[in-house]
mmCIF file with all atom_site columns, C-alpha atoms in Angstrom:
data_model
loop_
_atom_site.group_PDB
_atom_site.id
_atom_site.type_symbol
_atom_site.label_atom_id
_atom_site.label_alt_id
_atom_site.label_comp_id
_atom_site.label_asym_id
_atom_site.label_entity_id
_atom_site.label_seq_id
_atom_site.pdbx_PDB_ins_code
_atom_site.Cartn_x
_atom_site.Cartn_y
_atom_site.Cartn_z
_atom_site.occupancy
_atom_site.B_iso_or_equiv
_atom_site.pdbx_formal_charge
_atom_site.auth_seq_id
_atom_site.auth_comp_id
_atom_site.auth_asym_id
_atom_site.auth_atom_id
_atom_site.pdbx_PDB_model_num
ATOM 1   C CA . UNK Y 1 1   ? 19.264  0.276   8.636   1.00 37.00 ? 1   UNK Y CA 1
ATOM 2   C CA . UNK Y 1 2   ? 18.160  3.043   5.479   1.00 37.00 ? 2   UNK Y CA 1
ATOM 3   C CA . UNK Y 1 3   ? 15.438  1.395   3.793   1.00 40.00 ? 3   UNK Y CA 1
ATOM 4   C CA . UNK Y 1 4   ? 14.938  2.658   0.100   1.00 44.00 ? 4   UNK Y CA 1
ATOM 5   C CA . UNK Y 1 5   ? 11.008  2.828   -0.849  1.00 51.00 ? 5   UNK Y CA 1
ATOM 6   C CA . UNK Y 1 6   ? 9.849   0.314   -3.015  1.00 50.00 ? 6   UNK Y CA 1
ATOM 7   C CA . UNK Y 1 7   ? 6.265   1.888   -4.155  1.00 43.00 ? 7   UNK Y CA 1
ATOM 8   C CA . UNK Y 1 8   ? 6.982   2.199   -7.743  1.00 43.00 ? 8   UNK Y CA 1
ATOM 9   C CA . UNK Y 1 9   ? 9.413   -0.862  -8.019  1.00 36.00 ? 9   UNK Y CA 1
ATOM 10  C CA . UNK Y 1 10  ? 7.633   -3.086  -10.427 1.00 36.00 ? 10  UNK Y CA 1
ATOM 11  C CA . UNK Y 1 11  ? 4.555   -1.001  -11.099 1.00 39.00 ? 11  UNK Y CA 1
ATOM 12  C CA . UNK Y 1 12  ? 5.987   1.463   -13.927 1.00 37.00 ? 12  UNK Y CA 1
ATOM 13  C CA . UNK Y 1 13  ? 8.192   -1.048  -15.622 1.00 32.00 ? 13  UNK Y CA 1
ATOM 14  C CA . UNK Y 1 14  ? 6.987   -2.564  -18.664 1.00 30.00 ? 14  UNK Y CA 1
ATOM 15  C CA . UNK Y 1 15  ? 7.273   -6.328  -17.550 1.00 30.00 ? 15  UNK Y CA 1
ATOM 16  C CA . UNK Y 1 16  ? 6.621   -8.286  -14.534 1.00 35.00 ? 16  UNK Y CA 1
ATOM 17  C CA . UNK Y 1 17  ? 3.401   -7.580  -13.311 1.00 36.00 ? 17  UNK Y CA 1
ATOM 18  C CA . UNK Y 1 18  ? 0.682   -9.545  -14.450 1.00 36.00 ? 18  UNK Y CA 1
ATOM 19  C CA . UNK Y 1 19  ? -2.107  -7.532  -15.503 1.00 34.00 ? 19  UNK Y CA 1
ATOM 20  C CA . UNK Y 1 20  ? -5.179  -10.196 -15.743 1.00 35.00 ? 20  UNK Y CA 1
ATOM 21  C CA . UNK Y 1 21  ? -8.807  -10.450 -14.297 1.00 36.00 ? 21  UNK Y CA 1
ATOM 22  C CA . UNK Y 1 22  ? -8.081  -11.327 -10.547 1.00 37.00 ? 22  UNK Y CA 1
ATOM 23  C CA . UNK Y 1 23  ? -10.768 -11.888 -7.300  1.00 46.00 ? 23  UNK Y CA 1
ATOM 24  C CA . UNK Y 1 24  ? -12.093 -9.591  -5.076  1.00 48.00 ? 24  UNK Y CA 1
ATOM 25  C CA . UNK Y 1 25  ? -9.551  -7.310  -5.096  1.00 50.00 ? 25  UNK Y CA 1
ATOM 26  C CA . UNK Y 1 26  ? -10.121 -6.469  -8.445  1.00 49.00 ? 26  UNK Y CA 1
ATOM 27  C CA . UNK Y 1 27  ? -13.091 -3.841  -9.714  1.00 54.00 ? 27  UNK Y CA 1
ATOM 28  C CA . UNK Y 1 28  ? -14.364 -0.859  -7.586  1.00 71.00 ? 28  UNK Y CA 1
ATOM 29  C CA . UNK Y 1 29  ? -12.941 -1.455  -4.487  1.00 87.00 ? 29  UNK Y CA 1
ATOM 30  C CA . UNK Y 1 30  ? -9.735  0.893   -5.090  1.00 90.00 ? 30  UNK Y CA 1
ATOM 31  C CA . UNK Y 1 31  ? -10.123 4.196   -4.883  1.00 91.00 ? 31  UNK Y CA 1
ATOM 32  C CA . UNK Y 1 32  ? -10.579 6.062   -8.227  1.00 90.00 ? 32  UNK Y CA 1
ATOM 33  C CA . UNK Y 1 33  ? -9.999  9.985   -7.695  1.00 90.00 ? 33  UNK Y CA 1
ATOM 34  C CA . UNK Y 1 34  ? -7.946  11.300  -4.974  1.00 92.00 ? 34  UNK Y CA 1
ATOM 35  C CA . UNK Y 1 35  ? -8.444  14.712  -3.138  1.00 87.00 ? 35  UNK Y CA 1
ATOM 36  C CA . UNK Y 1 36  ? -6.685  17.653  -3.783  1.00 86.00 ? 36  UNK Y CA 1
ATOM 37  C CA . UNK Y 1 37  ? -3.896  18.535  -3.319  1.00 89.00 ? 37  UNK Y CA 1
ATOM 38  C CA . UNK Y 1 38  ? -2.685  15.382  -3.625  1.00 92.00 ? 38  UNK Y CA 1
ATOM 39  C CA . UNK Y 1 39  ? -1.931  14.075  -7.558  1.00 93.00 ? 39  UNK Y CA 1
ATOM 40  C CA . UNK Y 1 40  ? -4.422  13.585  -9.706  1.00 92.00 ? 40  UNK Y CA 1
ATOM 41  C CA . UNK Y 1 41  ? -3.126  11.895  -12.717 1.00 94.00 ? 41  UNK Y CA 1
ATOM 42  C CA . UNK Y 1 42  ? -3.378  7.795   -12.434 1.00 95.00 ? 42  UNK Y CA 1
ATOM 43  C CA . UNK Y 1 43  ? 0.066   6.505   -13.791 1.00 94.00 ? 43  UNK Y CA 1
ATOM 44  C CA . UNK Y 1 44  ? -0.868  2.586   -13.509 1.00 93.00 ? 44  UNK Y CA 1
ATOM 45  C CA . UNK Y 1 45  ? -3.749  0.600   -12.385 1.00 93.00 ? 45  UNK Y CA 1
ATOM 46  C CA . UNK Y 1 46  ? -2.300  -3.142  -11.835 1.00 93.00 ? 46  UNK Y CA 1
ATOM 47  C CA . UNK Y 1 47  ? -3.091  -6.563  -10.532 1.00 92.00 ? 47  UNK Y CA 1
ATOM 48  C CA . UNK Y 1 48  ? -0.519  -8.294  -8.749  1.00 93.00 ? 48  UNK Y CA 1
ATOM 49  C CA . UNK Y 1 49  ? -1.397  -12.117 -8.786  1.00 92.00 ? 49  UNK Y CA 1
ATOM 50  C CA . UNK Y 1 50  ? 1.955   -13.571 -7.382  1.00 94.00 ? 50  UNK Y CA 1
ATOM 51  C CA . UNK Y 1 51  ? 3.408   -12.930 -4.063  1.00 94.00 ? 51  UNK Y CA 1
ATOM 52  C CA . UNK Y 1 52  ? 6.588   -11.500 -5.356  1.00 94.00 ? 52  UNK Y CA 1
ATOM 53  C CA . UNK Y 1 53  ? 4.687   -8.836  -7.080  1.00 95.00 ? 53  UNK Y CA 1
ATOM 54  C CA . UNK Y 1 54  ? 3.497   -7.793  -4.025  1.00 95.00 ? 54  UNK Y CA 1
ATOM 55  C CA . UNK Y 1 55  ? 6.386   -7.641  -2.044  1.00 94.00 ? 55  UNK Y CA 1
ATOM 56  C CA . UNK Y 1 56  ? 8.288   -5.618  -4.630  1.00 92.00 ? 56  UNK Y CA 1
ATOM 57  C CA . UNK Y 1 57  ? 5.033   -2.980  -4.387  1.00 91.00 ? 57  UNK Y CA 1
ATOM 58  C CA . UNK Y 1 58  ? 5.606   -2.503  -0.313  1.00 90.00 ? 58  UNK Y CA 1
ATOM 59  C CA . UNK Y 1 59  ? 7.917   -0.963  1.598   1.00 85.00 ? 59  UNK Y CA 1
ATOM 60  C CA . UNK Y 1 60  ? 8.991   -4.028  3.857   1.00 88.00 ? 60  UNK Y CA 1
ATOM 61  C CA . UNK Y 1 61  ? 12.032  -6.567  3.474   1.00 90.00 ? 61  UNK Y CA 1
ATOM 62  C CA . UNK Y 1 62  ? 10.477  -8.231  -0.126  1.00 93.00 ? 62  UNK Y CA 1
ATOM 63  C CA . UNK Y 1 63  ? 11.434  -11.880 1.242   1.00 94.00 ? 63  UNK Y CA 1
ATOM 64  C CA . UNK Y 1 64  ? 10.038  -11.068 4.677   1.00 93.00 ? 64  UNK Y CA 1
ATOM 65  C CA . UNK Y 1 65  ? 6.881   -10.411 2.731   1.00 95.00 ? 65  UNK Y CA 1
ATOM 66  C CA . UNK Y 1 66  ? 6.671   -13.179 -0.030  1.00 95.00 ? 66  UNK Y CA 1
ATOM 67  C CA . UNK Y 1 67  ? 7.830   -15.678 3.022   1.00 94.00 ? 67  UNK Y CA 1
ATOM 68  C CA . UNK Y 1 68  ? 4.273   -14.376 5.055   1.00 96.00 ? 68  UNK Y CA 1
ATOM 69  C CA . UNK Y 1 69  ? 2.441   -14.428 1.314   1.00 97.00 ? 69  UNK Y CA 1
ATOM 70  C CA . UNK Y 1 70  ? 3.443   -17.987 0.359   1.00 94.00 ? 70  UNK Y CA 1
ATOM 71  C CA . UNK Y 1 71  ? 2.481   -19.677 3.625   1.00 92.00 ? 71  UNK Y CA 1
ATOM 72  C CA . UNK Y 1 72  ? -0.985  -17.975 3.731   1.00 96.00 ? 72  UNK Y CA 1
ATOM 73  C CA . UNK Y 1 73  ? -4.471  -17.741 2.137   1.00 96.00 ? 73  UNK Y CA 1
ATOM 74  C CA . UNK Y 1 74  ? -3.199  -15.077 -0.399  1.00 97.00 ? 74  UNK Y CA 1
ATOM 75  C CA . UNK Y 1 75  ? -5.352  -14.249 -2.854  1.00 94.00 ? 75  UNK Y CA 1
ATOM 76  C CA . UNK Y 1 76  ? -4.611  -11.608 -5.494  1.00 93.00 ? 76  UNK Y CA 1
ATOM 77  C CA . UNK Y 1 77  ? -3.673  -7.996  -5.031  1.00 95.00 ? 77  UNK Y CA 1
ATOM 78  C CA . UNK Y 1 78  ? -4.244  -4.603  -6.951  1.00 94.00 ? 78  UNK Y CA 1
ATOM 79  C CA . UNK Y 1 79  ? -2.466  -1.631  -6.971  1.00 95.00 ? 79  UNK Y CA 1
ATOM 80  C CA . UNK Y 1 80  ? -2.980  2.075   -7.966  1.00 94.00 ? 80  UNK Y CA 1
ATOM 81  C CA . UNK Y 1 81  ? -0.721  4.524   -8.701  1.00 94.00 ? 81  UNK Y CA 1
ATOM 82  C CA . UNK Y 1 82  ? -0.838  8.400   -8.921  1.00 95.00 ? 82  UNK Y CA 1
ATOM 83  C CA . UNK Y 1 83  ? 1.901   10.693  -9.871  1.00 92.00 ? 83  UNK Y CA 1
ATOM 84  C CA . UNK Y 1 84  ? 2.473   14.383  -9.898  1.00 86.00 ? 84  UNK Y CA 1
ATOM 85  C CA . UNK Y 1 85  ? 5.904   14.225  -10.829 1.00 77.00 ? 85  UNK Y CA 1
ATOM 86  C CA . UNK Y 1 86  ? 8.858   12.117  -9.984  1.00 69.00 ? 86  UNK Y CA 1
ATOM 87  C CA . UNK Y 1 87  ? 9.473   13.251  -6.663  1.00 76.00 ? 87  UNK Y CA 1
ATOM 88  C CA . UNK Y 1 88  ? 5.459   13.229  -5.613  1.00 88.00 ? 88  UNK Y CA 1
ATOM 89  C CA . UNK Y 1 89  ? 3.180   10.001  -5.711  1.00 91.00 ? 89  UNK Y CA 1
ATOM 90  C CA . UNK Y 1 90  ? 0.606   8.388   -4.066  1.00 94.00 ? 90  UNK Y CA 1
ATOM 91  C CA . UNK Y 1 91  ? 0.062   4.512   -3.970  1.00 94.00 ? 91  UNK Y CA 1
ATOM 92  C CA . UNK Y 1 92  ? -3.167  2.253   -2.817  1.00 96.00 ? 92  UNK Y CA 1
ATOM 93  C CA . UNK Y 1 93  ? -2.507  -1.046  -3.124  1.00 96.00 ? 93  UNK Y CA 1
ATOM 94  C CA . UNK Y 1 94  ? -5.749  -3.312  -1.599  1.00 96.00 ? 94  UNK Y CA 1
ATOM 95  C CA . UNK Y 1 95  ? -4.367  -7.391  -0.877  1.00 96.00 ? 95  UNK Y CA 1
ATOM 96  C CA . UNK Y 1 96  ? -6.416  -10.260 -0.417  1.00 95.00 ? 96  UNK Y CA 1
ATOM 97  C CA . UNK Y 1 97  ? -6.799  -13.446 1.261   1.00 95.00 ? 97  UNK Y CA 1
ATOM 98  C CA . UNK Y 1 98  ? -9.003  -16.036 1.775   1.00 94.00 ? 98  UNK Y CA 1
ATOM 99  C CA . UNK Y 1 99  ? -8.649  -15.700 5.535   1.00 95.00 ? 99  UNK Y CA 1
ATOM 100 C CA . UNK Y 1 100 ? -8.927  -12.466 7.454   1.00 94.00 ? 100 UNK Y CA 1
ATOM 101 C CA . UNK Y 1 101 ? -6.245  -13.582 9.915   1.00 97.00 ? 101 UNK Y CA 1
ATOM 102 C CA . UNK Y 1 102 ? -3.729  -13.720 7.079   1.00 97.00 ? 102 UNK Y CA 1
ATOM 103 C CA . UNK Y 1 103 ? -4.737  -9.884  6.360   1.00 96.00 ? 103 UNK Y CA 1
ATOM 104 C CA . UNK Y 1 104 ? -3.542  -9.248  10.044  1.00 96.00 ? 104 UNK Y CA 1
ATOM 105 C CA . UNK Y 1 105 ? -0.161  -10.791 9.598   1.00 97.00 ? 105 UNK Y CA 1
ATOM 106 C CA . UNK Y 1 106 ? 0.809   -8.969  6.271   1.00 97.00 ? 106 UNK Y CA 1
ATOM 107 C CA . UNK Y 1 107 ? 0.384   -5.944  8.341   1.00 97.00 ? 107 UNK Y CA 1
ATOM 108 C CA . UNK Y 1 108 ? 2.238   -7.152  11.005  1.00 96.00 ? 108 UNK Y CA 1
ATOM 109 C CA . UNK Y 1 109 ? 4.974   -8.057  8.945   1.00 95.00 ? 109 UNK Y CA 1
ATOM 110 C CA . UNK Y 1 110 ? 4.693   -4.676  7.320   1.00 94.00 ? 110 UNK Y CA 1
ATOM 111 C CA . UNK Y 1 111 ? 5.044   -3.075  10.462  1.00 94.00 ? 111 UNK Y CA 1
ATOM 112 C CA . UNK Y 1 112 ? 7.494   -4.922  11.997  1.00 93.00 ? 112 UNK Y CA 1
ATOM 113 C CA . UNK Y 1 113 ? 9.919   -4.600  8.896   1.00 90.00 ? 113 UNK Y CA 1
ATOM 114 C CA . UNK Y 1 114 ? 9.964   -1.169  8.886   1.00 87.00 ? 114 UNK Y CA 1
ATOM 115 C CA . UNK Y 1 115 ? 9.934   -0.259  12.492  1.00 88.00 ? 115 UNK Y CA 1
ATOM 116 C CA . UNK Y 1 116 ? 13.613  -1.388  12.689  1.00 84.00 ? 116 UNK Y CA 1
ATOM 117 C CA . UNK Y 1 117 ? 14.539  1.226   10.509  1.00 79.00 ? 117 UNK Y CA 1
ATOM 118 C CA . UNK Y 1 118 ? 16.717  4.147   11.513  1.00 78.00 ? 118 UNK Y CA 1
ATOM 119 C CA . UNK Y 1 119 ? 14.776  6.199   8.765   1.00 81.00 ? 119 UNK Y CA 1
ATOM 120 C CA . UNK Y 1 120 ? 11.255  5.072   9.745   1.00 86.00 ? 120 UNK Y CA 1
ATOM 121 C CA . UNK Y 1 121 ? 8.463   6.103   12.618  1.00 90.00 ? 121 UNK Y CA 1
ATOM 122 C CA . UNK Y 1 122 ? 5.607   3.390   12.817  1.00 93.00 ? 122 UNK Y CA 1
ATOM 123 C CA . UNK Y 1 123 ? 3.245   3.796   15.438  1.00 93.00 ? 123 UNK Y CA 1
ATOM 124 C CA . UNK Y 1 124 ? -0.545  2.303   16.008  1.00 93.00 ? 124 UNK Y CA 1
ATOM 125 C CA . UNK Y 1 125 ? -3.700  4.157   13.910  1.00 91.00 ? 125 UNK Y CA 1
ATOM 126 C CA . UNK Y 1 126 ? -6.123  4.350   16.721  1.00 87.00 ? 126 UNK Y CA 1
ATOM 127 C CA . UNK Y 1 127 ? -9.264  5.326   14.332  1.00 87.00 ? 127 UNK Y CA 1
ATOM 128 C CA . UNK Y 1 128 ? -8.768  2.482   12.100  1.00 89.00 ? 128 UNK Y CA 1
ATOM 129 C CA . UNK Y 1 129 ? -8.945  -0.834  14.640  1.00 89.00 ? 129 UNK Y CA 1
ATOM 130 C CA . UNK Y 1 130 ? -5.517  -2.646  13.695  1.00 92.00 ? 130 UNK Y CA 1
ATOM 131 C CA . UNK Y 1 131 ? -3.772  -0.298  11.672  1.00 95.00 ? 131 UNK Y CA 1
ATOM 132 C CA . UNK Y 1 132 ? -0.502  1.519   12.026  1.00 96.00 ? 132 UNK Y CA 1
ATOM 133 C CA . UNK Y 1 133 ? 0.743   4.764   10.545  1.00 94.00 ? 133 UNK Y CA 1
ATOM 134 C CA . UNK Y 1 134 ? 4.263   5.399   9.271   1.00 93.00 ? 134 UNK Y CA 1
ATOM 135 C CA . UNK Y 1 135 ? 6.223   7.692   8.141   1.00 91.00 ? 135 UNK Y CA 1
ATOM 136 C CA . UNK Y 1 136 ? 9.797   6.781   6.173   1.00 87.00 ? 136 UNK Y CA 1
ATOM 137 C CA . UNK Y 1 137 ? 12.405  9.156   4.669   1.00 84.00 ? 137 UNK Y CA 1
ATOM 138 C CA . UNK Y 1 138 ? 15.187  7.245   2.041   1.00 77.00 ? 138 UNK Y CA 1
ATOM 139 C CA . UNK Y 1 139 ? 15.339  7.260   -1.651  1.00 70.00 ? 139 UNK Y CA 1
ATOM 140 C CA . UNK Y 1 140 ? 13.422  5.711   -4.266  1.00 64.00 ? 140 UNK Y CA 1
ATOM 141 C CA . UNK Y 1 141 ? 14.054  2.493   -5.747  1.00 59.00 ? 141 UNK Y CA 1
ATOM 142 C CA . UNK Y 1 142 ? 13.255  3.635   -9.423  1.00 61.00 ? 142 UNK Y CA 1
ATOM 143 C CA . UNK Y 1 143 ? 15.285  6.640   -9.573  1.00 60.00 ? 143 UNK Y CA 1
ATOM 144 C CA . UNK Y 1 144 ? 16.809  7.409   -6.133  1.00 68.00 ? 144 UNK Y CA 1
ATOM 145 C CA . UNK Y 1 145 ? 15.038  10.667  -5.549  1.00 70.00 ? 145 UNK Y CA 1
ATOM 146 C CA . UNK Y 1 146 ? 15.061  11.512  -1.864  1.00 81.00 ? 146 UNK Y CA 1
ATOM 147 C CA . UNK Y 1 147 ? 11.622  11.849  -0.514  1.00 84.00 ? 147 UNK Y CA 1
ATOM 148 C CA . UNK Y 1 148 ? 9.322   11.350  2.295   1.00 89.00 ? 148 UNK Y CA 1
ATOM 149 C CA . UNK Y 1 149 ? 6.445   8.723   2.621   1.00 89.00 ? 149 UNK Y CA 1
ATOM 150 C CA . UNK Y 1 150 ? 3.245   9.081   4.754   1.00 92.00 ? 150 UNK Y CA 1
ATOM 151 C CA . UNK Y 1 151 ? 1.238   5.419   4.998   1.00 93.00 ? 151 UNK Y CA 1
ATOM 152 C CA . UNK Y 1 152 ? -0.976  3.556   6.899   1.00 96.00 ? 152 UNK Y CA 1
ATOM 153 C CA . UNK Y 1 153 ? -1.429  0.022   6.697   1.00 96.00 ? 153 UNK Y CA 1
ATOM 154 C CA . UNK Y 1 154 ? -4.952  -1.478  7.868   1.00 96.00 ? 154 UNK Y CA 1
ATOM 155 C CA . UNK Y 1 155 ? -6.210  -4.951  7.715   1.00 96.00 ? 155 UNK Y CA 1
ATOM 156 C CA . UNK Y 1 156 ? -9.886  -4.678  6.763   1.00 95.00 ? 156 UNK Y CA 1
ATOM 157 C CA . UNK Y 1 157 ? -12.030 -8.364  6.798   1.00 92.00 ? 157 UNK Y CA 1
ATOM 158 C CA . UNK Y 1 158 ? -10.101 -10.283 4.735   1.00 94.00 ? 158 UNK Y CA 1
ATOM 159 C CA . UNK Y 1 159 ? -8.252  -7.702  3.089   1.00 95.00 ? 159 UNK Y CA 1
ATOM 160 C CA . UNK Y 1 160 ? -4.840  -5.409  3.969   1.00 96.00 ? 160 UNK Y CA 1
ATOM 161 C CA . UNK Y 1 161 ? -4.922  -1.723  2.725   1.00 96.00 ? 161 UNK Y CA 1
ATOM 162 C CA . UNK Y 1 162 ? -2.126  0.095   2.274   1.00 96.00 ? 162 UNK Y CA 1
ATOM 163 C CA . UNK Y 1 163 ? -2.206  3.809   1.618   1.00 95.00 ? 163 UNK Y CA 1
ATOM 164 C CA . UNK Y 1 164 ? 1.319   5.412   0.802   1.00 93.00 ? 164 UNK Y CA 1
ATOM 165 C CA . UNK Y 1 165 ? 1.705   9.280   0.042   1.00 93.00 ? 165 UNK Y CA 1
ATOM 166 C CA . UNK Y 1 166 ? 4.896   10.452  -1.037  1.00 90.00 ? 166 UNK Y CA 1
ATOM 167 C CA . UNK Y 1 167 ? 6.631   13.842  -1.764  1.00 88.00 ? 167 UNK Y CA 1
ATOM 168 C CA . UNK Y 1 168 ? 9.749   15.971  -1.829  1.00 85.00 ? 168 UNK Y CA 1
ATOM 169 C CA . UNK Y 1 169 ? 8.274   17.850  1.213   1.00 82.00 ? 169 UNK Y CA 1
ATOM 170 C CA . UNK Y 1 170 ? 6.510   15.470  2.814   1.00 77.00 ? 170 UNK Y CA 1
ATOM 171 C CA . UNK Y 1 171 ? 3.256   17.477  3.400   1.00 80.00 ? 171 UNK Y CA 1
ATOM 172 C CA . UNK Y 1 172 ? 0.795   15.267  3.241   1.00 83.00 ? 172 UNK Y CA 1
ATOM 173 C CA . UNK Y 1 173 ? 0.309   12.850  6.047   1.00 83.00 ? 173 UNK Y CA 1
ATOM 174 C CA . UNK Y 1 174 ? -3.508  13.570  6.994   1.00 88.00 ? 174 UNK Y CA 1
ATOM 175 C CA . UNK Y 1 175 ? -4.077  12.387  3.743   1.00 91.00 ? 175 UNK Y CA 1
ATOM 176 C CA . UNK Y 1 176 ? -2.633  9.138   3.774   1.00 91.00 ? 176 UNK Y CA 1
ATOM 177 C CA . UNK Y 1 177 ? -5.210  8.924   6.522   1.00 92.00 ? 177 UNK Y CA 1
ATOM 178 C CA . UNK Y 1 178 ? -7.960  9.974   5.403   1.00 93.00 ? 178 UNK Y CA 1
ATOM 179 C CA . UNK Y 1 179 ? -7.177  7.642   2.105   1.00 94.00 ? 179 UNK Y CA 1
ATOM 180 C CA . UNK Y 1 180 ? -6.967  5.162   4.612   1.00 94.00 ? 180 UNK Y CA 1
ATOM 181 C CA . UNK Y 1 181 ? -10.340 5.804   5.701   1.00 94.00 ? 181 UNK Y CA 1
ATOM 182 C CA . UNK Y 1 182 ? -12.311 5.980   2.438   1.00 94.00 ? 182 UNK Y CA 1
ATOM 183 C CA . UNK Y 1 183 ? -10.227 2.655   1.026   1.00 94.00 ? 183 UNK Y CA 1
ATOM 184 C CA . UNK Y 1 184 ? -11.435 1.084   4.214   1.00 94.00 ? 184 UNK Y CA 1
ATOM 185 C CA . UNK Y 1 185 ? -14.996 2.051   3.530   1.00 93.00 ? 185 UNK Y CA 1
ATOM 186 C CA . UNK Y 1 186 ? -14.691 0.694   0.070   1.00 91.00 ? 186 UNK Y CA 1
ATOM 187 C CA . UNK Y 1 187 ? -13.872 -2.523  1.112   1.00 91.00 ? 187 UNK Y CA 1
ATOM 188 C CA . UNK Y 1 188 ? -16.035 -2.761  4.035   1.00 90.00 ? 188 UNK Y CA 1
ATOM 189 C CA . UNK Y 1 189 ? -18.710 -2.919  1.332   1.00 86.00 ? 189 UNK Y CA 1
ATOM 190 C CA . UNK Y 1 190 ? -17.707 -6.257  0.440   1.00 78.00 ? 190 UNK Y CA 1
ATOM 191 C CA . UNK Y 1 191 ? -19.402 -9.237  2.599   1.00 72.00 ? 191 UNK Y CA 1
ATOM 192 C CA . UNK Y 1 192 ? -16.789 -10.346 4.938   1.00 64.00 ? 192 UNK Y CA 1
ATOM 193 C CA . UNK Y 1 193 ? -17.307 -14.231 4.572   1.00 57.00 ? 193 UNK Y CA 1
#
């Protein structure tokens, strides 16, 4: 199965993604600045309050993610996207749950779905417990541009984190892992209960 890349699916549209104050996923829990050579322009920061919004923003099958979230303690989510041009962008998504086990379940749904794609590579990431690195090659859903995306899915306490770096050349795998560590460090500042 060739997988389209959904990272910008609802994020750059004028409607369809709510922007209202949310719980623990809001505030300063998302990275605000990226290291060079990654894109530096924030294209959007949005609150995702519905499971379907989160599902549209991740690379896995939207129906599978929506189903998992609907049966979970899903609380809210927040996403920030940096762009350089149509082919180069970075996405960080933070999904909050009331139960830590649901953060791990979301990571597993994403990993299991992506593992079945012919244009994906997924493997455990030893630096962050319970996390996985992945590489996807495909066309973006938004503009149909061919990109290589490297990312990390990680459960941290009651949060699921996705960092995703996409470019025409696929040159940012190390940065995707560094961003996951930095985002994890931010989230670990929140009490786990």
